[in-house]
Coordinates of C-alpha atoms and ligand atoms in Angstrom, one line a residue:
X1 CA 72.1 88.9 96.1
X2 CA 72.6 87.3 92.8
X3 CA 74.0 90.0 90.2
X4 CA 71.9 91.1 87.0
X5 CA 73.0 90.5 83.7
X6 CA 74.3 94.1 83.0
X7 CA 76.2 93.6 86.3
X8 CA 78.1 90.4 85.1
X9 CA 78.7 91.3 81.7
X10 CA 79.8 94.8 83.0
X11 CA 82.4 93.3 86.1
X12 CA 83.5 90.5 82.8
X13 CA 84.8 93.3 80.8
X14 CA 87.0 94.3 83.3
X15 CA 87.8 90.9 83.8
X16 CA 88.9 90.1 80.3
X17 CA 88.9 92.1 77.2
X18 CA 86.1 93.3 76.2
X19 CA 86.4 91.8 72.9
X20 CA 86.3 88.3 74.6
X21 CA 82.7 89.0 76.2
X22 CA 79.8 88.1 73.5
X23 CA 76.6 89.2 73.9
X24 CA 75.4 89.4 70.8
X25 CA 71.5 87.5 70.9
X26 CA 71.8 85.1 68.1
X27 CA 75.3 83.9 69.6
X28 CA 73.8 83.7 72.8
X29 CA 71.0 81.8 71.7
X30 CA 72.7 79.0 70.1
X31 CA 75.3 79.2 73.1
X32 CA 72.4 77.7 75.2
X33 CA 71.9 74.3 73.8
X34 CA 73.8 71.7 72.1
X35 CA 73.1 68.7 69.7
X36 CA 70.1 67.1 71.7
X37 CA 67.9 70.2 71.0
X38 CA 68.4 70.8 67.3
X39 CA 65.0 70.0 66.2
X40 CA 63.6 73.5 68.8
X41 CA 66.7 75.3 67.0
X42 CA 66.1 74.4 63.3
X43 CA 62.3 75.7 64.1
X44 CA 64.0 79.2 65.7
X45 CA 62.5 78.0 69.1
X46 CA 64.8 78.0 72.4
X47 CA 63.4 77.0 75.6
X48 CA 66.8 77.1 77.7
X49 CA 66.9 80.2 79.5
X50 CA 69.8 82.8 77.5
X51 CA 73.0 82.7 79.2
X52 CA 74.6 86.2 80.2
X53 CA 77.4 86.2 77.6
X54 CA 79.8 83.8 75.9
X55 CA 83.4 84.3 77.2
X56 CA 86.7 83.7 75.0
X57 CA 89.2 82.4 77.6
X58 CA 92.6 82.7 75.8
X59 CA 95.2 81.5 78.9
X60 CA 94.6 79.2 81.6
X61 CA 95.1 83.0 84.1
X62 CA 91.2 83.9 82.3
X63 CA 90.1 80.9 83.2
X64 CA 90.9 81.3 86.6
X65 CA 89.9 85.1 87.1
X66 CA 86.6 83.8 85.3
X67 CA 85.9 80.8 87.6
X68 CA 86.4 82.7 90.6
X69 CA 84.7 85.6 89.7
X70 CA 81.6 83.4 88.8
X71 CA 82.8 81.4 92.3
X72 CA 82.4 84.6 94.4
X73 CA 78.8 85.3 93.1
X74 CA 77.2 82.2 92.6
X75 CA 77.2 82.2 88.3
X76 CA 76.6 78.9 86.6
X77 CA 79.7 78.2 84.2
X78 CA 79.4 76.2 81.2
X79 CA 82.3 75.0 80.0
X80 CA 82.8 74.8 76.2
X81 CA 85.5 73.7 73.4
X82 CA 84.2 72.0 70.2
X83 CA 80.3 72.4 70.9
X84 CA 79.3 69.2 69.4
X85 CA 77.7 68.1 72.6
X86 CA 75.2 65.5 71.5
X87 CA 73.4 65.0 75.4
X88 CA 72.4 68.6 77.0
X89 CA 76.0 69.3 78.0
X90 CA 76.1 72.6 76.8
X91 CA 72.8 73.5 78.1
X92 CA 72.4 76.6 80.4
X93 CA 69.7 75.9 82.5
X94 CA 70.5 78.2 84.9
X95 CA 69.5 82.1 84.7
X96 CA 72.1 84.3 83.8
X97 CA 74.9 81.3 83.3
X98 CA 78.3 82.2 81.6
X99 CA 79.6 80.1 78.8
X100 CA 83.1 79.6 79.1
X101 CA 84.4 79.0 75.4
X102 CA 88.1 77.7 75.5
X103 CA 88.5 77.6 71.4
X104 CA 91.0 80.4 71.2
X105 CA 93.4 78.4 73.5
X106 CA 94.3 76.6 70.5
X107 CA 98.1 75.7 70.5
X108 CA 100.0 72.8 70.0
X109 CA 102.4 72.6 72.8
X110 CA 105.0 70.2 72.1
X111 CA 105.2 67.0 69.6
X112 CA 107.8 64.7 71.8
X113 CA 108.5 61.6 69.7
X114 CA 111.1 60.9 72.2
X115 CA 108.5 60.1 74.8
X116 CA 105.8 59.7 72.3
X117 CA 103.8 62.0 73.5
X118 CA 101.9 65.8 72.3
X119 CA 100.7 68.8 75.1
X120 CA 97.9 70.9 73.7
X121 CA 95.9 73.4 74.9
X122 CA 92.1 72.5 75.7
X123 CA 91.0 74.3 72.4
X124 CA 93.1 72.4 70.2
X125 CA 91.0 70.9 67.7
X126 CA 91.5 66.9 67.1
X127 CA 92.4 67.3 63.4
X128 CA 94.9 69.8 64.1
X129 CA 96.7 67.5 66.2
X130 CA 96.3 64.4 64.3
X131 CA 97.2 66.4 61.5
X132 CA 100.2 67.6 62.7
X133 CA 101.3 64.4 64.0
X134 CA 100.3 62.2 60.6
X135 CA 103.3 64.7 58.4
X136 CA 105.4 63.3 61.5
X137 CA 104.4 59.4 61.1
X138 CA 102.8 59.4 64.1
X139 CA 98.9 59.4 65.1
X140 CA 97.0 60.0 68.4
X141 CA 94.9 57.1 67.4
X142 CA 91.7 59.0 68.6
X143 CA 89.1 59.0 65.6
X144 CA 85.5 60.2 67.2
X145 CA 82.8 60.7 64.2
X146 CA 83.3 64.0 65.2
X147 CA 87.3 64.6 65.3
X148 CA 87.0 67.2 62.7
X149 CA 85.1 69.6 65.0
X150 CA 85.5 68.4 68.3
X151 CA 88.5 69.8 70.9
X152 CA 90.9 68.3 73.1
X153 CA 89.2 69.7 76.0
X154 CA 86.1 68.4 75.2
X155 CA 86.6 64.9 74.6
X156 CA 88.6 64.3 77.5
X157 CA 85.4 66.1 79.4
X158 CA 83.2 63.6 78.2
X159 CA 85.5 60.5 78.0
X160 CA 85.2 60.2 74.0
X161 CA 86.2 57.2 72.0
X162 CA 86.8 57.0 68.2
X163 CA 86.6 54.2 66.0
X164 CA 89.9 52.3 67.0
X165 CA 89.5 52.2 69.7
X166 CA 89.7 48.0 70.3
X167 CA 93.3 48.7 69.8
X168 CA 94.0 52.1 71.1
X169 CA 91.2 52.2 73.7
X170 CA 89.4 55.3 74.9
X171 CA 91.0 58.8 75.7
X172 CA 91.0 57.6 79.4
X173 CA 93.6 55.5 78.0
X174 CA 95.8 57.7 76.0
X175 CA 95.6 60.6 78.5
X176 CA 98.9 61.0 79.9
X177 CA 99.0 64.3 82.0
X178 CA 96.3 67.2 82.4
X179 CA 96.0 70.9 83.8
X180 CA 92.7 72.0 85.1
X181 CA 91.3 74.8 87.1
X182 CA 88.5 74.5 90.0
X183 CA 86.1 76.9 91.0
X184 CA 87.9 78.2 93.6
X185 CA 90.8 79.5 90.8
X186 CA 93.2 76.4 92.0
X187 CA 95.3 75.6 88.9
X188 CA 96.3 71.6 89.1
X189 CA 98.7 70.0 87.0
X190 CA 99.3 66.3 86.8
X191 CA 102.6 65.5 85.7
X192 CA 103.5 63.0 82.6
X193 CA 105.0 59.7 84.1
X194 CA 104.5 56.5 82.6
X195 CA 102.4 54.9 85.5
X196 CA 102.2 55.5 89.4
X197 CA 101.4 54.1 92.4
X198 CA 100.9 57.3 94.6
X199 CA 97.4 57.2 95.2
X200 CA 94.1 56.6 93.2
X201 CA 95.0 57.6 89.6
X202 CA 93.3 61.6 90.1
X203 CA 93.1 61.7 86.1
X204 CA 90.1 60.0 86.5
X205 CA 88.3 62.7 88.5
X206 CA 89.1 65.2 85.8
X207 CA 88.7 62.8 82.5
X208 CA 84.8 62.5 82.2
X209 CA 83.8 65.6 84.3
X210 CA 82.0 67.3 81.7
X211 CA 82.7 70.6 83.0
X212 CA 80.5 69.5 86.2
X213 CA 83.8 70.0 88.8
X214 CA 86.6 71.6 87.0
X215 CA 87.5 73.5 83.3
X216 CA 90.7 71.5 81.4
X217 CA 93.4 73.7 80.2
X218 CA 95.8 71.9 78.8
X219 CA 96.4 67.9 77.9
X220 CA 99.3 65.6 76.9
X221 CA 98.6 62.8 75.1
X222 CA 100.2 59.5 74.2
X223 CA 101.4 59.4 70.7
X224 CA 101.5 55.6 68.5
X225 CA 103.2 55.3 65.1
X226 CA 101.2 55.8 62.5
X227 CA 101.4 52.9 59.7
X228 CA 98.1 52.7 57.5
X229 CA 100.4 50.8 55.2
X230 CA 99.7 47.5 57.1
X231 CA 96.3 47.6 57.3
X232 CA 94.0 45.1 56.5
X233 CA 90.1 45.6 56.2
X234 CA 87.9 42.6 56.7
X235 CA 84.1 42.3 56.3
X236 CA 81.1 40.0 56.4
X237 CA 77.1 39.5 56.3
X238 CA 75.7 37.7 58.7
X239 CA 71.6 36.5 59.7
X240 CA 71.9 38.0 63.1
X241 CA 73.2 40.5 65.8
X242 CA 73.2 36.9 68.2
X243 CA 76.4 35.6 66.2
X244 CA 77.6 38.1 65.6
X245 CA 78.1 39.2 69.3
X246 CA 79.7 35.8 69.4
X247 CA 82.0 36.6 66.9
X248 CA 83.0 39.8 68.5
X249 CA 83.5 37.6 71.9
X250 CA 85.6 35.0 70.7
X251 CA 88.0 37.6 69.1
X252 CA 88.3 39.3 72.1
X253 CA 88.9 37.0 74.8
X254 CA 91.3 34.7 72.3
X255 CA 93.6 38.1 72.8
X256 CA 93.6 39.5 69.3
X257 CA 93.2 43.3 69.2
X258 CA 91.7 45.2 65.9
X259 CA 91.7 48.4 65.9
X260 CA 88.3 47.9 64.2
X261 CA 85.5 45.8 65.2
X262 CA 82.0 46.6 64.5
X263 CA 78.6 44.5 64.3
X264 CA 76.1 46.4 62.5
X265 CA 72.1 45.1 62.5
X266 CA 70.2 45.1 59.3
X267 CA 68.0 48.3 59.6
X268 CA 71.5 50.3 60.8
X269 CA 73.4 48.2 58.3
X270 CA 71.1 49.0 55.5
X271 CA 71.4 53.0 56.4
X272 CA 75.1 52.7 56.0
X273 CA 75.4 49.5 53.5
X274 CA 73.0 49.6 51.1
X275 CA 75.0 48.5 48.2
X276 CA 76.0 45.2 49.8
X277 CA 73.9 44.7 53.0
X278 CA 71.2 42.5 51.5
X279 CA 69.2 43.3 54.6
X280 CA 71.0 41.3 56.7
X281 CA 73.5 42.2 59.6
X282 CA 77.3 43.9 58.7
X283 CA 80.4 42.6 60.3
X284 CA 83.7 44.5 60.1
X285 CA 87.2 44.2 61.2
X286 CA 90.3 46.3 60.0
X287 CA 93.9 45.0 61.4
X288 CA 96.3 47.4 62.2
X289 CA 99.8 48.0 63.6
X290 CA 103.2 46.8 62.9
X291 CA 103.0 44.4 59.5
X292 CA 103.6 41.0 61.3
X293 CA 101.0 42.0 63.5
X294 CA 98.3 43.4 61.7
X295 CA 98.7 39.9 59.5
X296 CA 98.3 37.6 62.1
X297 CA 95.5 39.7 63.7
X298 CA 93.7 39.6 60.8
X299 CA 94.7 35.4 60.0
X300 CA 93.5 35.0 62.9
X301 CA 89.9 36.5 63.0
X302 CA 89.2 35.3 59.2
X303 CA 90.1 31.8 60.9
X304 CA 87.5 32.2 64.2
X305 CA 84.7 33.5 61.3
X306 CA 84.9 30.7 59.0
X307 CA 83.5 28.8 62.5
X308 CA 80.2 30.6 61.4
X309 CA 79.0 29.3 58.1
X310 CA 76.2 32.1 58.0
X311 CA 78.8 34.8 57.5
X312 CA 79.2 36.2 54.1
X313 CA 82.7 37.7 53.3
X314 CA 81.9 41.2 51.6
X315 CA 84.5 42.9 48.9
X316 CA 86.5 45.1 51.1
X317 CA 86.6 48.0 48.7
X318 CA 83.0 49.1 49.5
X319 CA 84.3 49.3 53.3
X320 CA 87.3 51.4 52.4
X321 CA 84.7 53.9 51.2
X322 CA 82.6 54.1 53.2
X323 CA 85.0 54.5 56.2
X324 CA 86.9 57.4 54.3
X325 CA 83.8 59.1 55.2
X326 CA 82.4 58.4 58.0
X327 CA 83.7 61.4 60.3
X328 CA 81.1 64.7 59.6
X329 CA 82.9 67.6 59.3
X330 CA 80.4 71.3 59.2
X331 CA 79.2 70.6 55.9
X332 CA 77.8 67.4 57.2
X333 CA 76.4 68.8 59.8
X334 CA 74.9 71.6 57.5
X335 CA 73.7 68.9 55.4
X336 CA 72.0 67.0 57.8
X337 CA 70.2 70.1 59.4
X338 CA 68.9 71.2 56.0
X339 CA 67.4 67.5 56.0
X340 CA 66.0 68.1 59.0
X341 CA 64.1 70.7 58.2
X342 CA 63.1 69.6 54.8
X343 CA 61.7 66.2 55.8
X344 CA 60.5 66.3 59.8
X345 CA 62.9 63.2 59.8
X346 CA 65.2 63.2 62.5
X347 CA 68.0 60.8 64.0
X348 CA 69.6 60.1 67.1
X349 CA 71.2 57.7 69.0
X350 CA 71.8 56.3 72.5
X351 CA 74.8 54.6 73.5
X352 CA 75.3 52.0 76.7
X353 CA 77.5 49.2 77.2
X354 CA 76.9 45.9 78.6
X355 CA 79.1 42.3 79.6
X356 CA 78.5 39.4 76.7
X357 CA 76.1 37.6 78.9
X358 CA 73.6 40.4 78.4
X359 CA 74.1 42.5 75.5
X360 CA 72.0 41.0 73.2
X361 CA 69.2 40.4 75.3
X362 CA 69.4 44.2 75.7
X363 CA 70.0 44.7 71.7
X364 CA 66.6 42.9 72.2
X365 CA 64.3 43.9 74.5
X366 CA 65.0 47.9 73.6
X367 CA 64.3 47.8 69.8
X368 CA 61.3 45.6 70.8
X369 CA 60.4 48.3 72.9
X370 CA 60.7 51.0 70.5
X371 CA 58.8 49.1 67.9
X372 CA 55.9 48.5 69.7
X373 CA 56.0 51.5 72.2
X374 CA 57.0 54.6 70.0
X375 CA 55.2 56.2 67.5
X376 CA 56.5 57.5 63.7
X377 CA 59.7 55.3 64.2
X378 CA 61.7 54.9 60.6
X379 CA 64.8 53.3 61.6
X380 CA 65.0 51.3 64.9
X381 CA 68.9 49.7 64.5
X382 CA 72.2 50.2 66.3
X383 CA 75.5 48.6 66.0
X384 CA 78.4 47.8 68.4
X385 CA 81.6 49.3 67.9
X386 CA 83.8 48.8 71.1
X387 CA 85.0 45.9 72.2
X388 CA 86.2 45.0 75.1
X389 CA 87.5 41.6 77.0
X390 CA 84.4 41.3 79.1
X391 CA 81.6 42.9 76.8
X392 CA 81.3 45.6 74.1
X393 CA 78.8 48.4 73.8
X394 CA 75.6 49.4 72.1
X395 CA 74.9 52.6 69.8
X396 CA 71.2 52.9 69.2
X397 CA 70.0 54.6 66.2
X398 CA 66.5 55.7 66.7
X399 CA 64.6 58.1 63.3
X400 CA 61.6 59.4 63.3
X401 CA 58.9 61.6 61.7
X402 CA 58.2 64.6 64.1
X403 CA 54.3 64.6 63.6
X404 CA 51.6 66.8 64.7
X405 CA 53.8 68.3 67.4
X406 CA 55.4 71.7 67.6
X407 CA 59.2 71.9 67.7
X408 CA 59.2 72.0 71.6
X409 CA 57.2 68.8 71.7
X410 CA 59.8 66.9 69.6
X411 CA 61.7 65.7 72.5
X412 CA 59.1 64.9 74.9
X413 CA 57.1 63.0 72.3
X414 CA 60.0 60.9 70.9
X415 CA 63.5 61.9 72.2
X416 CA 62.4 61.5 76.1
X417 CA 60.8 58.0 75.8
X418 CA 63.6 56.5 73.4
X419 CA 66.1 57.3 75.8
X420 CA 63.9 56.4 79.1
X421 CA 63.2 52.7 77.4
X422 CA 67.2 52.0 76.7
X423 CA 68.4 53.9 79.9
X424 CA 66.6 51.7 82.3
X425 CA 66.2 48.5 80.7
X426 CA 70.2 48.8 80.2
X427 CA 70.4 49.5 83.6
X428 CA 67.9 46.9 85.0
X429 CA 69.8 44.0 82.8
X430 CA 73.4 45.2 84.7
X431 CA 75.0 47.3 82.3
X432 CA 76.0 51.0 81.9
X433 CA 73.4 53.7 80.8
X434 CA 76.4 55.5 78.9
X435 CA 79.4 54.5 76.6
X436 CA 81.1 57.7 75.4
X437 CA 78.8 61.2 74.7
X438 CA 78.8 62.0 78.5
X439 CA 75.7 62.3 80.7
X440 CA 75.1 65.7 79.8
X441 CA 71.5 66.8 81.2
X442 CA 69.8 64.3 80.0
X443 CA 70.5 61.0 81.2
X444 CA 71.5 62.9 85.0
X445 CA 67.6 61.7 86.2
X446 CA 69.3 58.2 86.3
X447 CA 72.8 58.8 87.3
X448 CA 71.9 57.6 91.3
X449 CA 70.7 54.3 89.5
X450 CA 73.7 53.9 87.3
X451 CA 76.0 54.3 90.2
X452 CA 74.0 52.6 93.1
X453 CA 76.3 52.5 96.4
X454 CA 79.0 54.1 94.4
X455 CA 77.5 57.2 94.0
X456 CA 78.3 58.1 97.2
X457 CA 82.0 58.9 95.7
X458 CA 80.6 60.9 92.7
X459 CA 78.8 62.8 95.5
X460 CA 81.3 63.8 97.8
X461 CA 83.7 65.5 94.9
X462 CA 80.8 67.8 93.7
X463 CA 80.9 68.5 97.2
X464 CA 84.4 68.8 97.2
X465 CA 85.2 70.5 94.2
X466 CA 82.2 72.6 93.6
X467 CA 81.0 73.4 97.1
X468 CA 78.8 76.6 96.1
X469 CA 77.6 74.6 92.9
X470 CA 78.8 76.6 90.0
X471 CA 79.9 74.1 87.6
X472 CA 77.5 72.9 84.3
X473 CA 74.2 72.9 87.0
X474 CA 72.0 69.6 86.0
X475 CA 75.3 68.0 84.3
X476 CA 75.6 64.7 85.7
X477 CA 74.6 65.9 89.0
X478 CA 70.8 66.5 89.5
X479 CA 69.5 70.5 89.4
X480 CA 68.5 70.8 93.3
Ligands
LIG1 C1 78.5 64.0 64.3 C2 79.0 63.6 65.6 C3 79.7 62.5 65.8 C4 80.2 62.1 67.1 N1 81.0 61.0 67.2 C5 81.5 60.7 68.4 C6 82.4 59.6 68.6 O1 82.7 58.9 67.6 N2 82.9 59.3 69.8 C7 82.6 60.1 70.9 O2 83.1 59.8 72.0 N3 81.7 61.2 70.8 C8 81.2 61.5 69.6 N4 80.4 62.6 69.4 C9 80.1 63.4 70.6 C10 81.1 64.6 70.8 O3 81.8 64.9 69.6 C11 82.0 64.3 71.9 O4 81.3 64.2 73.2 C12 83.2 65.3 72.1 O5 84.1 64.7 73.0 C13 82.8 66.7 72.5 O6 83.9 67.5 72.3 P1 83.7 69.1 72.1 O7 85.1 69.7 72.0 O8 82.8 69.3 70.9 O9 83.1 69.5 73.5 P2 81.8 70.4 73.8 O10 80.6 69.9 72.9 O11 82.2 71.8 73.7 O12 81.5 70.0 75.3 C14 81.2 68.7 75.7 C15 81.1 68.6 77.2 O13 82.4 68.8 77.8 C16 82.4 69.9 78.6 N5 83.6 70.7 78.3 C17 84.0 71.1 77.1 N6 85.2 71.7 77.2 C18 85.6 71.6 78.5 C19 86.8 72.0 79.2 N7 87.8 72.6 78.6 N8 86.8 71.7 80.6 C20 85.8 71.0 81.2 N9 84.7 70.6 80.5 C21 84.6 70.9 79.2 C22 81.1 70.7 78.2 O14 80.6 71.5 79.3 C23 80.2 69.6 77.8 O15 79.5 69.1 79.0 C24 79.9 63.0 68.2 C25 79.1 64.1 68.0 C26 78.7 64.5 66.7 C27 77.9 65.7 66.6

């Protein structure tokens, strides 16, 4: 019989100190949503049922006396770091679910320039690190939007990517070695080699799990040398998204890696560059990296634009601003929320990826869609901002007026259909329904389609890993 709410929080505190076990409503309230349901929140409406408490893991031994615990009785964890979730992550959908909050395991391990590498604890936040490593002349050369809040833990759960990625790629990349703990209390460690050949690569079942099969401990990391000396900032106007996706192509496959390389289109470009934008679309490249390099990376693209004569160079300076604030830190977020609340105007955005051959007729055929299909719309734009060899992706930036709908409608009314439009015709054209937030809850109705045959794998290590179905319920794996 499943235990009552007194009975969990009661066998927790003997579990852990009772100082780790929060139960305290309004924690517990916002404990049961993340980003995707702000709109409800900002209105002091939640629909997700409360969890039981939040517990404060502080060593990787809580985490295992936690997870079996919940194991043993069939309680739905939710695993937690940085809680800036933007896709139902965080969401406890389950009755009685335990939020397991790993911000307290907050050290930095070990800096090891000789191996150039840094092991921190899941709780670590990304600033502290880079931080840390920036007073050493090195970098992790991870930059999410988000790096001042979000943790290690986190954004190796939902297989992040910041905005150098071109060069550095995404923490899939950079993720040298991980420890983790399964339901069952089974502490794993993958050791810190270079590369191997023993097997699939098992990073890969923990990187991107988003809580869904195991909770990360701890993570080592590559380190790079950091050396914003040498870097060079390009940018450009162009007439459309068409070339410009061209432009992005012919840089890649020619071999030259920036660390920077985005293609904004001219309702998203006019959001962000006003000043300069002209209504038309944005185009911008930084070069980074040793000096010689970072020259005849940049050389080189300014040589493969001129092959455009539509593009307009831009003065760099208004770049370098607006890039020194790009990533929101709380008062951002506190901003944006009292925005929110002032004007009914809210923004969000979808993110898929796609090969060349298809990504603009995507870019296309979705903010065609939107236009004609959704109501209250104010800004229907996206940009690409990671390139690949074969393909880049797509982050859709979809406002809108909430109107004549209570909070609880918000997301059914706009949210819901925004996302259904570029979900499936991003999985009908052939590409991926998700770049970098994660599935989270709302984008699992599609996962089968997204993985076709394949999901057959995904399958079996829920079944492997989770066997009594205790991890994130409805996170990347449908809520039977
Ligand atoms: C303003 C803003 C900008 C953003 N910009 C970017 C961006 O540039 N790039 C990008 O990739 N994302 C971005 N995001 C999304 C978000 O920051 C990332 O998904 C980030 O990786 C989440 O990290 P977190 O520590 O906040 O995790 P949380 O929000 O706490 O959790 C995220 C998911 O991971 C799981 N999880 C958390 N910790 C663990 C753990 N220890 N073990 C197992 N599972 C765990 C959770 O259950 C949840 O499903 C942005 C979000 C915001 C609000």
């Amino acid at each position: 019989m499943a235990l009552t709410r007194e009975a969990i929080v009661t066998a927790l505190v003997d579990i852990v100190d009772p100082d780790q076990v929060v139960t305290d409503e309004a924690v517990l309230k916002e404990s049961s949503i993340d980003r995707f349901r702000r709109f409800e929140e900002l209105h002091g409406v939640y629909t997700q049922p409360l969890p039981a408490a939040v517990v404060y893991v502080r060593s990787t031994s809580d985490v295992v006396k936690v997870l079996q615990f919940a194991n043993k009785h069939g309680i739905n964890i939710v695993p937690r770091t940085g809680h800036t979730a933007t896709e139902g992550g965080l969401e406890t959908v389950v009755e009685n679910s335990l939020v397991v909050d790993g911000s307290a395991m907050n050290k930095v391990i070990k800096i090891d320039p000789v191996n150039m590498q840094a092991t921190c604890q899941c709780g670590t936040p990304l600033l502290v690190l880079e931080d840390q490593l920036r007073e050493l002349g090195y970098t992790t050369g991870h930059s999410p939007q988000s790096k001042p809040l979000a943790q290690l833990g986190g954004l190796v759960a939902t297989r992040s990517i910041g905005q150098f990625s071109t060069l550095y790629g995404g923490i899939e990349e950079m993720v040298v070695g991980l420890e983790a703990v399964f339901p069952n209390g089974q502490i794993t460690r993958i050791k810190n080699v270079p590369r191997r050949a023993a097997g699939p690569d098992i990073r890969h079942i923990i990187i991107g799990n988003e809580g869904a099969l195991c909770y990360i401990t701890e993570i080592t990391v590559k380190i790079f040398k950091f050396m914003p000396e040498n870097n060079i900032l390009l940018g450009y106007t162009l007439e459309n998204m068409k070339t410009g996706f061209e432009i992005l192509r012919e840089v890649m496959v020619n071999g030259y890696r920036p660390s920077v390389a985005r293609l904004y289109d001219e309702e998203d470009g006019a959001y962000h560059f006003s000043h300069f934008a002209n209504n038309r679309c944005v185009l911008i490249f930084m070069a980074e990296g040793p000096k010689g390099i970072a020259e005849a990376t940049a050389a080189a693209i300014e040589e493969i634009v001129t092959r455009f004569p539509e593009c307009e160079k831009v003065d760099t300076r208004y770049i370098k601003t607006w890039f020194d604030h790009l990533n929101w830190d709380a008062t951002d977020i506190a901003q944006e929320r009292a925005e929110i609340v002032e004007t009914k105007n809210i923004g969000n955005t979808t993110e898929i990826s796609a090969n060349w051959e298809i990504i603009n007729q995507i870019y296309e055929t979705c903010t065609e869609r939107m236009r004609n299909e959704i109501p209250d719309m104010t800004i229907i734009g996206g940009h690409s901002s990671h390139s690949y060899i074969n393909g880049t992706n797509l982050y859709f930036v979809h406002y809108y007026n909430v109107v004549d709908c209570k909070p609880e409608e918000e997301i059914t009314k706009y949210h819901w259909p925004i996302k259904k439009i570029i979900v499936e015709e991003t999985i009908k054209a052939g590409g991926s329904m998700c770049h970098h937030h994660g599935v989270g809850k709302h984008r699992t109705p599609w996962i089968k389609d997204e993985h076709g045959s394949s999901y057959y794998i995904l399958e079996t290590l829920k079944k492997a890993f989770d066997p009594q179905g205790i991890m994130n319920r409805g996170t990347i794996y449908p809520k039977s």
